[in-house]
């Protein structure tokens, strides 16, 4: 089979000379250009992305495997996205990075790619971009950090930040202890070791079959993470020879498996948006309602923060994702193909659990309802999501008086005002934090509770917004309200004192206002101005779709393959 890369390296003419000769300035001998598979290693390494700083080492191990299998590895960077530093939110740039990935693959002499991702948005961005090329690909996740250790106990990145900061505000933790915890939480290479978005997406990678078995949970600094990278390097060369492209792996069955796995691990609500976007790139018809229908009734088995108490290191030692998938039995399409050429059923056959407190039995799950609830009602005609395993059971059926914050700045300015008219029966509403409104849909939906309520020992209230929340966060929080406020959704019309009803069992989120009053409010509503008149912000604002469509840019849906474009000289 003549490979794509031969169009660059295979000719004896002037263009072939140019393509080979400049590569030889890196000391590459002639035989590397003999028609062997050229494997791109798409790297999101950056010192600005703390979760991905060990990726040059992972890439070196991939190269060993590629060379061993007779391939030619070439590592290339794409824009990275670190969740903790980027403003206004890393999510604003997910689609931009996906374009970087897609065009970097298409423009270069690559026959297959290894995708190195870790911090939250890097995983979907790389999968989206590569899916639009439909090229043979394996994703390797960077792996979670070791457990945080603080004052003799384990602490989880993200989850315990939210918990500690609430305890400081409630007067239960000293500022001195709080600052000490800062050095104890994130103490090795790797991404957040809670079941946050990064760990959820690493599990999704394994469940989709686009990563190798055990990809989800091996700690970043465990030697087995590097061995996995080595094997992936070998395998991608074989995949090129087999023409095993992403579309043969990322089928409808694979997405259904991933949805059920997200339920079983108590995964992040962010997975909803990302999987919708990835599916649309590869041509699989996946909808928001699929999340509810396919995921409903899947029990949460994995006892990890934020839904439970353990961390990813414990999860790996307890058997990791293969043990969970094996336990899910008939809930998984076992004949779905994976990148190692075997089905997911074959991959997990015989997988065992070594700690039943970390990975629960299906008969005695952590919670009976592990999936993502998709809510409907006049407040969210196109849907909103809520994670039952991270919510307070008593609040999942609740009606209360709305306390409205027009923006996150408005929220910060007033939430701790002793005169704020609010009690624990109220429903906190945050507007203008959706894809267009912020822009980028930040993780602010789990609004901290007012200090005067925290001080009374109350730890949860119903909260509603068009924002996302960190996968490490928890609470009875309805997120991703669609259409968002800035796009003229009913959320924009909610006022202080309105009655809002949440009923998770019946999947309802309703604003109890009559239609005439809604029309009256709508007639005086004005859309907020665009965030910028130029650059990527403008492109994003004009083309981003709503959360229920995956918040991708409308013109990026689908793919263009890897057709070879015109010569450059
Ligand atoms: Fe990178 Fe949590 S901050 S995964």
Coordinates of C-alpha atoms and ligand atoms in Angstrom, one line a residue:
X1 CA 0.0 0.0 0.0
X2 CA 1.4 3.4 -1.0
X3 CA 1.2 5.7 2.0
X4 CA 0.2 9.3 2.2
X5 CA 3.7 10.3 3.2
X6 CA 5.1 8.9 -0.1
X7 CA 3.6 12.0 -1.8
X8 CA 6.2 14.0 0.1
X9 CA 9.2 11.7 0.5
X10 CA 8.8 9.2 -2.3
X11 CA 9.7 11.2 -5.4
X12 CA 13.2 11.8 -6.9
X13 CA 12.4 15.2 -8.3
X14 CA 13.0 18.7 -6.9
X15 CA 10.1 18.6 -4.5
X16 CA 11.2 15.2 -3.0
X17 CA 14.7 16.7 -2.6
X18 CA 13.2 19.6 -0.6
X19 CA 11.0 17.5 1.6
X20 CA 13.8 15.1 2.5
X21 CA 16.8 17.4 2.6
X22 CA 15.6 19.8 5.2
X23 CA 14.5 16.9 7.4
X24 CA 18.0 15.6 7.2
X25 CA 19.3 18.6 9.1
X26 CA 18.1 16.7 12.2
X27 CA 20.5 13.9 11.4
X28 CA 17.9 11.6 9.8
X29 CA 19.4 8.9 7.6
X30 CA 18.2 7.9 4.1
X31 CA 16.4 4.7 5.1
X32 CA 13.8 6.7 7.1
X33 CA 12.4 8.0 3.8
X34 CA 12.0 4.5 2.2
X35 CA 8.2 4.5 2.4
X36 CA 7.8 3.4 6.0
X37 CA 4.8 4.8 7.9
X38 CA 5.3 8.3 9.2
X39 CA 3.7 8.7 12.6
X40 CA 3.0 12.2 14.0
X41 CA 3.1 12.6 17.7
X42 CA 0.7 15.4 18.4
X43 CA 2.0 17.0 21.7
X44 CA 0.2 19.4 24.0
X45 CA 3.3 19.7 26.2
X46 CA 3.6 23.2 27.7
X47 CA 5.0 24.6 30.9
X48 CA 1.8 26.7 31.0
X49 CA -0.2 23.4 31.2
X50 CA 1.0 21.9 34.5
X51 CA -0.9 18.7 33.8
X52 CA 1.0 18.0 30.6
X53 CA 4.6 18.9 31.5
X54 CA 5.8 15.3 31.3
X55 CA 4.7 14.8 27.8
X56 CA 8.1 15.1 26.1
X57 CA 9.1 12.0 28.1
X58 CA 5.9 10.1 27.0
X59 CA 6.7 11.1 23.4
X60 CA 10.2 9.6 23.7
X61 CA 8.7 6.3 24.8
X62 CA 6.2 6.4 21.8
X63 CA 9.2 6.9 19.5
X64 CA 10.9 3.8 20.8
X65 CA 7.8 1.8 19.9
X66 CA 7.4 3.4 16.5
X67 CA 11.0 2.8 15.5
X68 CA 10.8 -0.8 16.8
X69 CA 7.8 -1.5 14.5
X70 CA 9.5 0.1 11.5
X71 CA 7.9 3.5 11.5
X72 CA 9.3 7.0 11.4
X73 CA 8.1 9.2 14.3
X74 CA 7.8 12.9 14.1
X75 CA 6.7 14.9 17.2
X76 CA 4.9 18.2 16.6
X77 CA 3.4 20.7 19.0
X78 CA -0.1 22.1 18.9
X79 CA -1.5 24.9 21.1
X80 CA -1.9 23.6 24.7
X81 CA -4.7 24.5 27.2
X82 CA -4.0 24.6 30.9
X83 CA -7.2 24.7 32.9
X84 CA -5.7 26.5 35.8
X85 CA -4.2 29.5 34.1
X86 CA -6.1 30.3 30.9
X87 CA -8.5 33.2 30.9
X88 CA -11.4 33.6 30.3
X89 CA -11.6 29.8 30.2
X90 CA -9.7 27.0 28.4
X91 CA -13.0 26.0 26.8
X92 CA -12.9 29.1 24.6
X93 CA -9.9 27.6 22.9
X94 CA -10.9 24.0 22.5
X95 CA -12.3 24.5 19.0
X96 CA -9.3 26.6 18.0
X97 CA -6.9 23.8 19.1
X98 CA -9.0 21.3 17.2
X99 CA -8.4 23.3 14.1
X100 CA -4.7 23.5 14.8
X101 CA -4.6 19.7 15.2
X102 CA -6.7 19.0 12.1
X103 CA -4.7 21.3 9.8
X104 CA -1.4 20.2 11.2
X105 CA -2.2 16.6 10.3
X106 CA -3.6 17.4 6.9
X107 CA -0.8 19.7 5.8
X108 CA 2.0 17.3 6.7
X109 CA 3.3 13.9 5.5
X110 CA 1.6 11.9 8.3
X111 CA 0.1 8.4 7.9
X112 CA -1.0 8.0 11.5
X113 CA -1.0 10.0 14.7
X114 CA -0.5 9.5 18.4
X115 CA -2.4 12.1 20.4
X116 CA -1.0 13.1 23.7
X117 CA -3.6 14.8 25.9
X118 CA -4.1 15.3 29.6
X119 CA -5.5 18.5 31.0
X120 CA -9.3 18.7 30.5
X121 CA -9.8 20.3 27.1
X122 CA -6.7 18.9 25.5
X123 CA -8.5 15.5 25.1
X124 CA -11.6 16.6 23.2
X125 CA -9.6 19.1 21.2
X126 CA -7.2 16.5 19.8
X127 CA -9.9 13.9 19.2
X128 CA -12.1 16.5 17.4
X129 CA -9.3 17.6 15.2
X130 CA -8.0 14.1 14.3
X131 CA -11.6 12.8 13.8
X132 CA -12.1 15.5 11.1
X133 CA -9.1 13.9 9.3
X134 CA -10.2 10.3 9.9
X135 CA -6.7 9.1 10.1
X136 CA -5.4 6.1 12.1
X137 CA -4.9 7.4 15.6
X138 CA -4.3 6.3 19.2
X139 CA -4.7 8.7 22.1
X140 CA -2.5 8.3 25.1
X141 CA -3.6 10.2 28.2
X142 CA -1.0 11.7 30.4
X143 CA -2.3 10.0 33.5
X144 CA -3.4 11.3 36.9
X145 CA -1.1 12.8 39.6
X146 CA -0.4 10.8 42.7
X147 CA -2.8 11.3 45.6
X148 CA -2.6 14.6 47.4
X149 CA -1.4 14.2 51.0
X150 CA -2.3 16.7 53.7
X151 CA -2.0 16.5 57.4
X152 CA -2.1 12.7 57.3
X153 CA -4.9 12.2 54.9
X154 CA -5.6 12.1 51.1
X155 CA -6.8 15.2 49.4
X156 CA -8.0 15.5 45.8
X157 CA -7.2 18.3 43.3
X158 CA -10.1 20.5 42.6
X159 CA -12.6 18.8 44.9
X160 CA -10.7 19.8 48.1
X161 CA -10.0 23.3 46.8
X162 CA -13.8 23.9 46.6
X163 CA -14.3 22.2 50.0
X164 CA -11.4 24.0 51.8
X165 CA -12.3 27.4 50.5
X166 CA -15.9 26.9 51.7
X167 CA -14.5 25.8 55.1
X168 CA -12.4 29.0 55.3
X169 CA -15.4 31.1 54.5
X170 CA -17.5 29.2 57.1
X171 CA -14.8 29.8 59.7
X172 CA -14.0 26.0 59.9
X173 CA -10.4 26.1 58.5
X174 CA -7.6 28.6 59.1
X175 CA -6.0 30.5 56.3
X176 CA -2.7 29.1 57.4
X177 CA -3.9 25.5 56.9
X178 CA -5.5 26.5 53.6
X179 CA -2.1 27.8 52.3
X180 CA -0.3 24.7 53.6
X181 CA -2.7 22.5 51.6
X182 CA -1.6 24.3 48.4
X183 CA 1.8 22.6 48.5
X184 CA 0.3 19.2 49.4
X185 CA -2.3 18.8 46.8
X186 CA -0.6 18.6 43.4
X187 CA 2.7 16.8 44.1
X188 CA 3.7 14.9 40.9
X189 CA 3.4 15.1 37.2
X190 CA -0.1 14.4 35.8
X191 CA -3.6 15.7 35.7
X192 CA -6.2 16.1 38.5
X193 CA -6.4 12.8 40.3
X194 CA -10.1 13.2 41.2
X195 CA -12.7 11.9 38.8
X196 CA -12.8 15.4 37.2
X197 CA -13.0 16.1 33.6
X198 CA -9.4 15.0 32.8
X199 CA -9.9 11.6 34.4
X200 CA -13.4 11.3 32.9
X201 CA -12.1 12.0 29.5
X202 CA -9.2 9.6 29.9
X203 CA -11.8 7.0 30.8
X204 CA -13.8 8.0 27.8
X205 CA -10.8 7.5 25.6
X206 CA -10.5 3.9 26.9
X207 CA -14.2 3.3 26.7
X208 CA -14.4 4.6 23.1
X209 CA -11.6 2.2 22.2
X210 CA -9.4 5.0 20.9
X211 CA -6.9 4.4 23.7
X212 CA -5.3 1.1 24.8
X213 CA -6.6 -0.9 27.8
X214 CA -5.7 0.6 31.2
X215 CA -5.1 4.1 29.6
X216 CA -7.6 5.7 32.0
X217 CA -6.0 5.3 35.4
X218 CA -2.2 4.5 35.3
X219 CA -0.6 7.3 37.4
X220 CA 1.4 9.7 35.3
X221 CA 4.6 8.8 37.1
X222 CA 4.1 5.0 37.1
X223 CA 6.5 3.2 34.7
X224 CA 3.6 1.4 33.2
X225 CA 2.3 4.7 31.7
X226 CA 5.6 4.8 29.7
X227 CA 5.3 1.1 28.8
X228 CA 1.8 1.8 27.5
X229 CA 3.2 4.7 25.4
X230 CA 5.9 2.3 23.9
X231 CA 3.2 -0.2 23.0
X232 CA 1.0 2.5 21.4
X233 CA 4.0 3.5 19.3
X234 CA 4.3 0.0 18.0
X235 CA 0.6 -0.5 17.4
X236 CA 0.0 2.7 15.5
X237 CA 2.5 1.5 12.8
X238 CA 0.4 -1.7 12.4
X239 CA -2.8 0.4 12.3
X240 CA -1.5 2.3 9.4
X241 CA -0.8 -0.9 7.5
X242 CA -4.3 -2.1 8.4
X243 CA -5.8 1.2 7.4
X244 CA -7.6 1.2 10.8
X245 CA -9.0 4.7 10.7
X246 CA -10.8 6.5 13.5
X247 CA -14.2 6.1 11.9
X248 CA -13.9 2.3 12.3
X249 CA -13.4 2.8 16.0
X250 CA -15.6 5.8 16.8
X251 CA -18.9 4.1 16.0
X252 CA -22.3 4.7 17.5
X253 CA -21.7 1.6 19.7
X254 CA -18.4 3.1 21.0
X255 CA -20.2 6.3 22.0
X256 CA -22.9 4.4 23.7
X257 CA -20.3 2.5 25.7
X258 CA -18.6 5.8 26.6
X259 CA -21.9 7.2 27.9
X260 CA -22.5 4.2 30.1
X261 CA -18.9 4.3 31.4
X262 CA -19.3 8.0 32.3
X263 CA -22.3 7.0 34.4
X264 CA -20.5 4.1 36.1
X265 CA -17.5 6.2 37.0
X266 CA -19.6 9.2 38.2
X267 CA -17.9 11.2 35.4
X268 CA -17.9 14.9 34.7
X269 CA -20.8 16.8 33.1
X270 CA -18.2 18.2 30.7
X271 CA -18.1 14.9 29.0
X272 CA -21.6 15.6 27.6
X273 CA -20.4 18.6 25.6
X274 CA -17.2 17.0 24.5
X275 CA -18.7 13.7 23.3
X276 CA -21.4 15.5 21.3
X277 CA -18.8 17.6 19.6
X278 CA -16.5 14.6 18.8
X279 CA -19.5 12.5 17.5
X280 CA -20.5 15.3 15.2
X281 CA -16.9 15.5 13.8
X282 CA -16.9 11.7 12.9
X283 CA -20.4 11.6 11.6
X284 CA -22.1 9.7 14.4
X285 CA -25.6 11.1 15.2
X286 CA -25.5 11.6 18.9
X287 CA -27.9 13.9 20.8
X288 CA -28.3 15.3 24.3
X289 CA -31.3 13.0 24.9
X290 CA -29.1 10.0 24.1
X291 CA -27.2 10.8 27.3
X292 CA -30.3 10.4 29.4
X293 CA -31.8 7.5 27.5
X294 CA -28.6 5.4 27.2
X295 CA -27.1 6.4 30.6
X296 CA -30.3 6.2 32.7
X297 CA -30.2 3.4 35.2
X298 CA -26.4 3.0 35.0
X299 CA -25.3 2.8 38.6
X300 CA -22.3 4.7 39.8
X301 CA -19.7 2.1 40.7
X302 CA -16.6 4.1 41.2
X303 CA -16.1 5.6 44.7
X304 CA -14.0 8.5 43.7
X305 CA -14.2 12.2 44.5
X306 CA -16.2 14.3 43.8
X307 CA -19.1 11.7 44.0
X308 CA -17.2 9.5 46.5
X309 CA -14.0 9.4 48.6
X310 CA -11.0 7.8 46.8
X311 CA -8.7 9.1 44.1
X312 CA -7.3 7.8 40.7
X313 CA -4.3 6.2 42.2
X314 CA -6.6 4.0 44.3
X315 CA -8.8 3.3 41.2
X316 CA -5.8 2.0 39.3
X317 CA -4.7 -0.3 42.1
X318 CA -8.3 -1.5 42.5
X319 CA -8.4 -2.7 38.9
X320 CA -9.0 0.5 36.9
X321 CA -11.4 0.9 34.1
X322 CA -11.2 -2.7 32.7
X323 CA -12.7 -4.0 36.0
X324 CA -15.6 -1.5 35.7
X325 CA -16.3 -2.3 32.1
X326 CA -16.2 -6.0 32.9
X327 CA -18.7 -5.4 35.8
X328 CA -21.0 -3.5 33.5
X329 CA -21.6 -6.8 31.6
X330 CA -24.5 -6.5 29.1
X331 CA -24.6 -2.7 29.5
X332 CA -21.6 -2.6 27.2
X333 CA -21.5 -3.4 23.5
X334 CA -18.7 -5.9 23.8
X335 CA -18.2 -6.3 20.1
X336 CA -17.0 -2.6 19.7
X337 CA -13.6 -2.6 18.0
X338 CA -10.7 -0.9 19.7
X339 CA -7.3 0.4 18.5
X340 CA -5.4 -2.8 19.5
X341 CA -7.5 -4.7 17.0
X342 CA -9.5 -6.5 19.6
X343 CA -13.0 -5.8 20.8
X344 CA -13.6 -4.1 24.1
X345 CA -15.1 -7.3 25.4
X346 CA -11.9 -9.2 24.6
X347 CA -9.8 -6.5 26.2
X348 CA -11.6 -6.7 29.6
X349 CA -12.4 -10.4 29.7
X350 CA -11.3 -11.6 33.1
X351 CA -10.5 -8.2 34.5
X352 CA -10.7 -8.3 38.2
X353 CA -11.4 -5.8 41.0
X354 CA -9.0 -5.9 43.9
X355 CA -10.8 -3.4 46.2
X356 CA -14.6 -3.4 46.4
X357 CA -14.7 -0.2 48.4
X358 CA -13.2 1.6 45.5
X359 CA -15.0 -0.2 42.7
X360 CA -18.4 -1.2 44.0
X361 CA -20.5 -4.2 42.9
X362 CA -23.4 -3.5 40.6
X363 CA -25.7 -4.9 43.2
X364 CA -24.4 -2.4 45.8
X365 CA -23.4 0.6 43.9
X366 CA -22.3 4.0 45.2
X367 CA -25.5 5.5 43.8
X368 CA -28.2 3.8 41.8
X369 CA -28.4 6.7 39.3
X370 CA -24.9 7.4 38.0
X371 CA -25.6 8.9 34.6
X372 CA -26.2 12.5 33.6
X373 CA -29.8 13.7 33.9
X374 CA -31.0 15.8 31.0
X375 CA -33.6 18.3 32.1
X376 CA -36.3 20.0 30.1
X377 CA -38.8 22.8 30.7
X378 CA -39.6 26.3 29.7
X379 CA -36.3 27.4 31.3
X380 CA -34.3 25.1 29.1
X381 CA -36.3 24.0 26.0
X382 CA -33.1 22.7 24.4
X383 CA -32.0 21.0 27.6
X384 CA -29.8 21.4 30.7
X385 CA -27.8 18.8 32.6
X386 CA -27.4 17.7 36.2
X387 CA -25.2 15.1 37.8
X388 CA -27.3 13.1 40.3
X389 CA -24.3 11.3 41.9
X390 CA -22.8 14.7 42.9
X391 CA -26.2 16.2 44.1
X392 CA -28.0 16.2 47.4
X393 CA -30.9 13.6 47.2
X394 CA -33.3 15.8 49.1
X395 CA -32.8 18.7 46.7
X396 CA -33.4 16.8 43.6
X397 CA -37.1 17.6 43.9
X398 CA -37.3 21.3 45.0
X399 CA -39.2 24.5 44.3
X400 CA -37.8 27.8 45.5
X401 CA -37.6 31.5 45.0
X402 CA -35.0 32.7 42.4
X403 CA -32.1 34.8 43.5
X404 CA -30.6 36.1 40.3
X405 CA -27.1 37.2 39.4
X406 CA -26.8 38.8 36.0
X407 CA -23.0 38.0 35.6
X408 CA -20.3 36.3 37.6
X409 CA -19.0 39.7 38.6
X410 CA -22.4 40.6 40.0
X411 CA -22.4 37.3 41.9
X412 CA -19.0 37.9 43.4
X413 CA -20.0 41.4 44.4
X414 CA -23.1 40.4 46.3
X415 CA -22.9 36.8 47.4
X416 CA -21.5 37.5 50.8
X417 CA -23.5 40.7 51.4
X418 CA -25.2 40.1 54.8
X419 CA -28.2 42.0 53.4
X420 CA -28.7 39.6 50.4
X421 CA -32.2 38.4 50.6
X422 CA -31.5 34.6 50.4
X423 CA -31.9 31.5 52.4
X424 CA -31.2 27.8 51.8
X425 CA -34.6 27.2 50.2
X426 CA -33.9 29.7 47.4
X427 CA -32.6 28.8 43.9
X428 CA -29.4 30.6 42.9
X429 CA -29.5 31.7 39.2
X430 CA -26.5 32.8 37.2
X431 CA -26.8 34.3 33.7
X432 CA -24.5 35.2 30.8
X433 CA -21.9 32.4 31.3
X434 CA -22.8 30.3 28.3
X435 CA -20.7 29.7 25.1
X436 CA -21.4 33.2 23.7
X437 CA -22.1 35.1 26.9
X438 CA -18.7 34.8 28.7
X439 CA -17.4 33.9 26.1
X440 CA -16.4 30.2 26.3
X441 CA -18.7 28.8 28.9
X442 CA -16.5 28.8 32.0
X443 CA -16.7 26.5 35.0
X444 CA -18.5 28.8 37.3
X445 CA -21.9 27.0 37.6
X446 CA -21.1 25.6 41.0
X447 CA -21.5 29.0 42.6
X448 CA -20.1 29.1 46.2
X449 CA -22.9 29.4 48.7
X450 CA -23.4 32.7 50.6
X451 CA -21.2 32.9 53.6
X452 CA -24.1 33.5 56.0
X453 CA -25.7 30.2 54.8
X454 CA -22.4 28.3 55.0
X455 CA -21.9 29.4 58.6
X456 CA -25.1 27.7 59.5
X457 CA -23.7 24.4 58.3
X458 CA -25.6 24.3 55.0
X459 CA -23.5 22.9 52.2
X460 CA -25.7 22.6 49.2
X461 CA -28.4 24.6 47.4
X462 CA -30.1 24.3 44.0
X463 CA -28.1 26.4 41.5
X464 CA -28.9 27.0 37.8
X465 CA -26.9 28.5 35.1
X466 CA -25.8 28.4 31.4
X467 CA -22.2 27.8 32.6
X468 CA -20.3 24.5 33.1
X469 CA -18.8 23.3 36.3
X470 CA -15.5 21.7 37.0
X471 CA -15.7 17.9 36.9
X472 CA -14.1 18.0 40.3
X473 CA -17.1 20.0 41.7
X474 CA -20.3 18.8 43.4
X475 CA -23.7 20.0 44.4
X476 CA -27.3 20.1 43.1
X477 CA -26.4 22.2 40.1
X478 CA -28.3 22.4 36.8
X479 CA -25.8 23.4 34.1
X480 CA -25.6 24.1 30.3
X481 CA -29.0 25.7 30.2
X482 CA -29.8 26.0 26.5
X483 CA -30.4 28.4 24.9
X484 CA -28.1 30.4 27.0
X485 CA -29.0 33.9 28.4
X486 CA -26.8 35.8 25.9
X487 CA -28.6 34.0 23.0
X488 CA -32.0 35.1 24.3
X489 CA -32.9 32.0 26.2
X490 CA -35.6 32.2 28.9
X491 CA -32.8 32.2 31.4
X492 CA -32.2 35.8 30.5
X493 CA -35.7 36.7 31.6
X494 CA -35.6 35.2 35.1
X495 CA -36.0 37.8 37.9
X496 CA -35.6 37.8 41.6
X497 CA -38.6 36.3 43.3
X498 CA -39.7 34.0 40.5
X499 CA -40.6 30.5 41.5
X500 CA -38.4 27.8 39.9
X501 CA -39.1 24.1 40.1
X502 CA -36.5 21.3 39.8
X503 CA -37.6 17.7 39.5
X504 CA -34.8 15.4 38.5
X505 CA -36.8 12.2 38.6
X506 CA -39.2 13.8 36.1
X507 CA -36.4 15.6 34.3
X508 CA -38.1 19.0 34.7
X509 CA -36.7 22.5 35.1
X510 CA -39.6 25.0 35.0
X511 CA -39.9 28.7 35.5
X512 CA -43.4 29.3 37.0
X513 CA -44.3 32.4 35.1
X514 CA -47.1 32.7 32.6
X515 CA -46.5 33.2 28.9
X516 CA -47.8 36.8 28.8
X517 CA -45.4 37.9 31.5
X518 CA -42.5 36.2 29.7
X519 CA -43.5 38.0 26.5
X520 CA -43.6 41.3 28.3
X521 CA -40.1 40.7 29.7
X522 CA -38.8 39.6 26.3
X523 CA -39.9 42.8 24.6
X524 CA -37.6 44.8 26.9
X525 CA -34.6 42.3 26.8
X526 CA -31.4 43.4 25.0
X527 CA -28.7 41.1 23.9
X528 CA -25.3 41.9 25.5
X529 CA -22.7 43.3 23.1
X530 CA -20.2 40.9 21.4
X531 CA -17.0 40.4 23.4
X532 CA -14.7 41.6 20.6
X533 CA -14.8 43.0 17.1
X534 CA -11.7 41.1 15.9
X535 CA -9.7 38.0 16.0
X536 CA -10.6 34.5 17.3
X537 CA -13.1 35.9 19.8
X538 CA -15.1 37.3 16.9
X539 CA -14.9 34.1 14.9
X540 CA -15.9 32.1 18.0
X541 CA -18.8 34.4 19.0
X542 CA -20.3 34.4 15.5
X543 CA -20.1 30.6 15.0
X544 CA -20.3 28.8 18.3
X545 CA -23.2 26.5 18.7
X546 CA -25.1 26.0 22.0
X547 CA -24.2 23.5 24.6
X548 CA -26.7 20.9 23.5
X549 CA -24.9 20.8 20.1
X550 CA -21.4 20.4 21.8
X551 CA -20.4 24.1 21.6
X552 CA -18.4 23.4 18.5
X553 CA -18.1 26.0 15.7
X554 CA -20.8 25.4 13.2
X555 CA -18.5 25.2 10.2
X556 CA -16.3 22.6 11.9
X557 CA -18.9 19.9 12.1
X558 CA -18.0 16.8 10.0
X559 CA -14.6 16.3 8.4
X560 CA -12.5 16.8 5.3
X561 CA -10.4 13.6 5.5
X562 CA -6.7 13.8 4.7
X563 CA -6.8 14.6 1.1
X564 CA -3.4 15.7 -0.2
X565 CA -3.5 19.3 -1.2
X566 CA -1.3 21.1 -3.8
X567 CA 2.5 21.2 -3.6
X568 CA 4.1 24.1 -1.7
X569 CA 6.8 24.9 -4.3
Ligands
LIG1 FE1 -5.5 20.0 34.4 FE2 -7.3 19.5 36.4 S1 -6.2 21.3 36.0 S2 -6.7 18.3 34.7

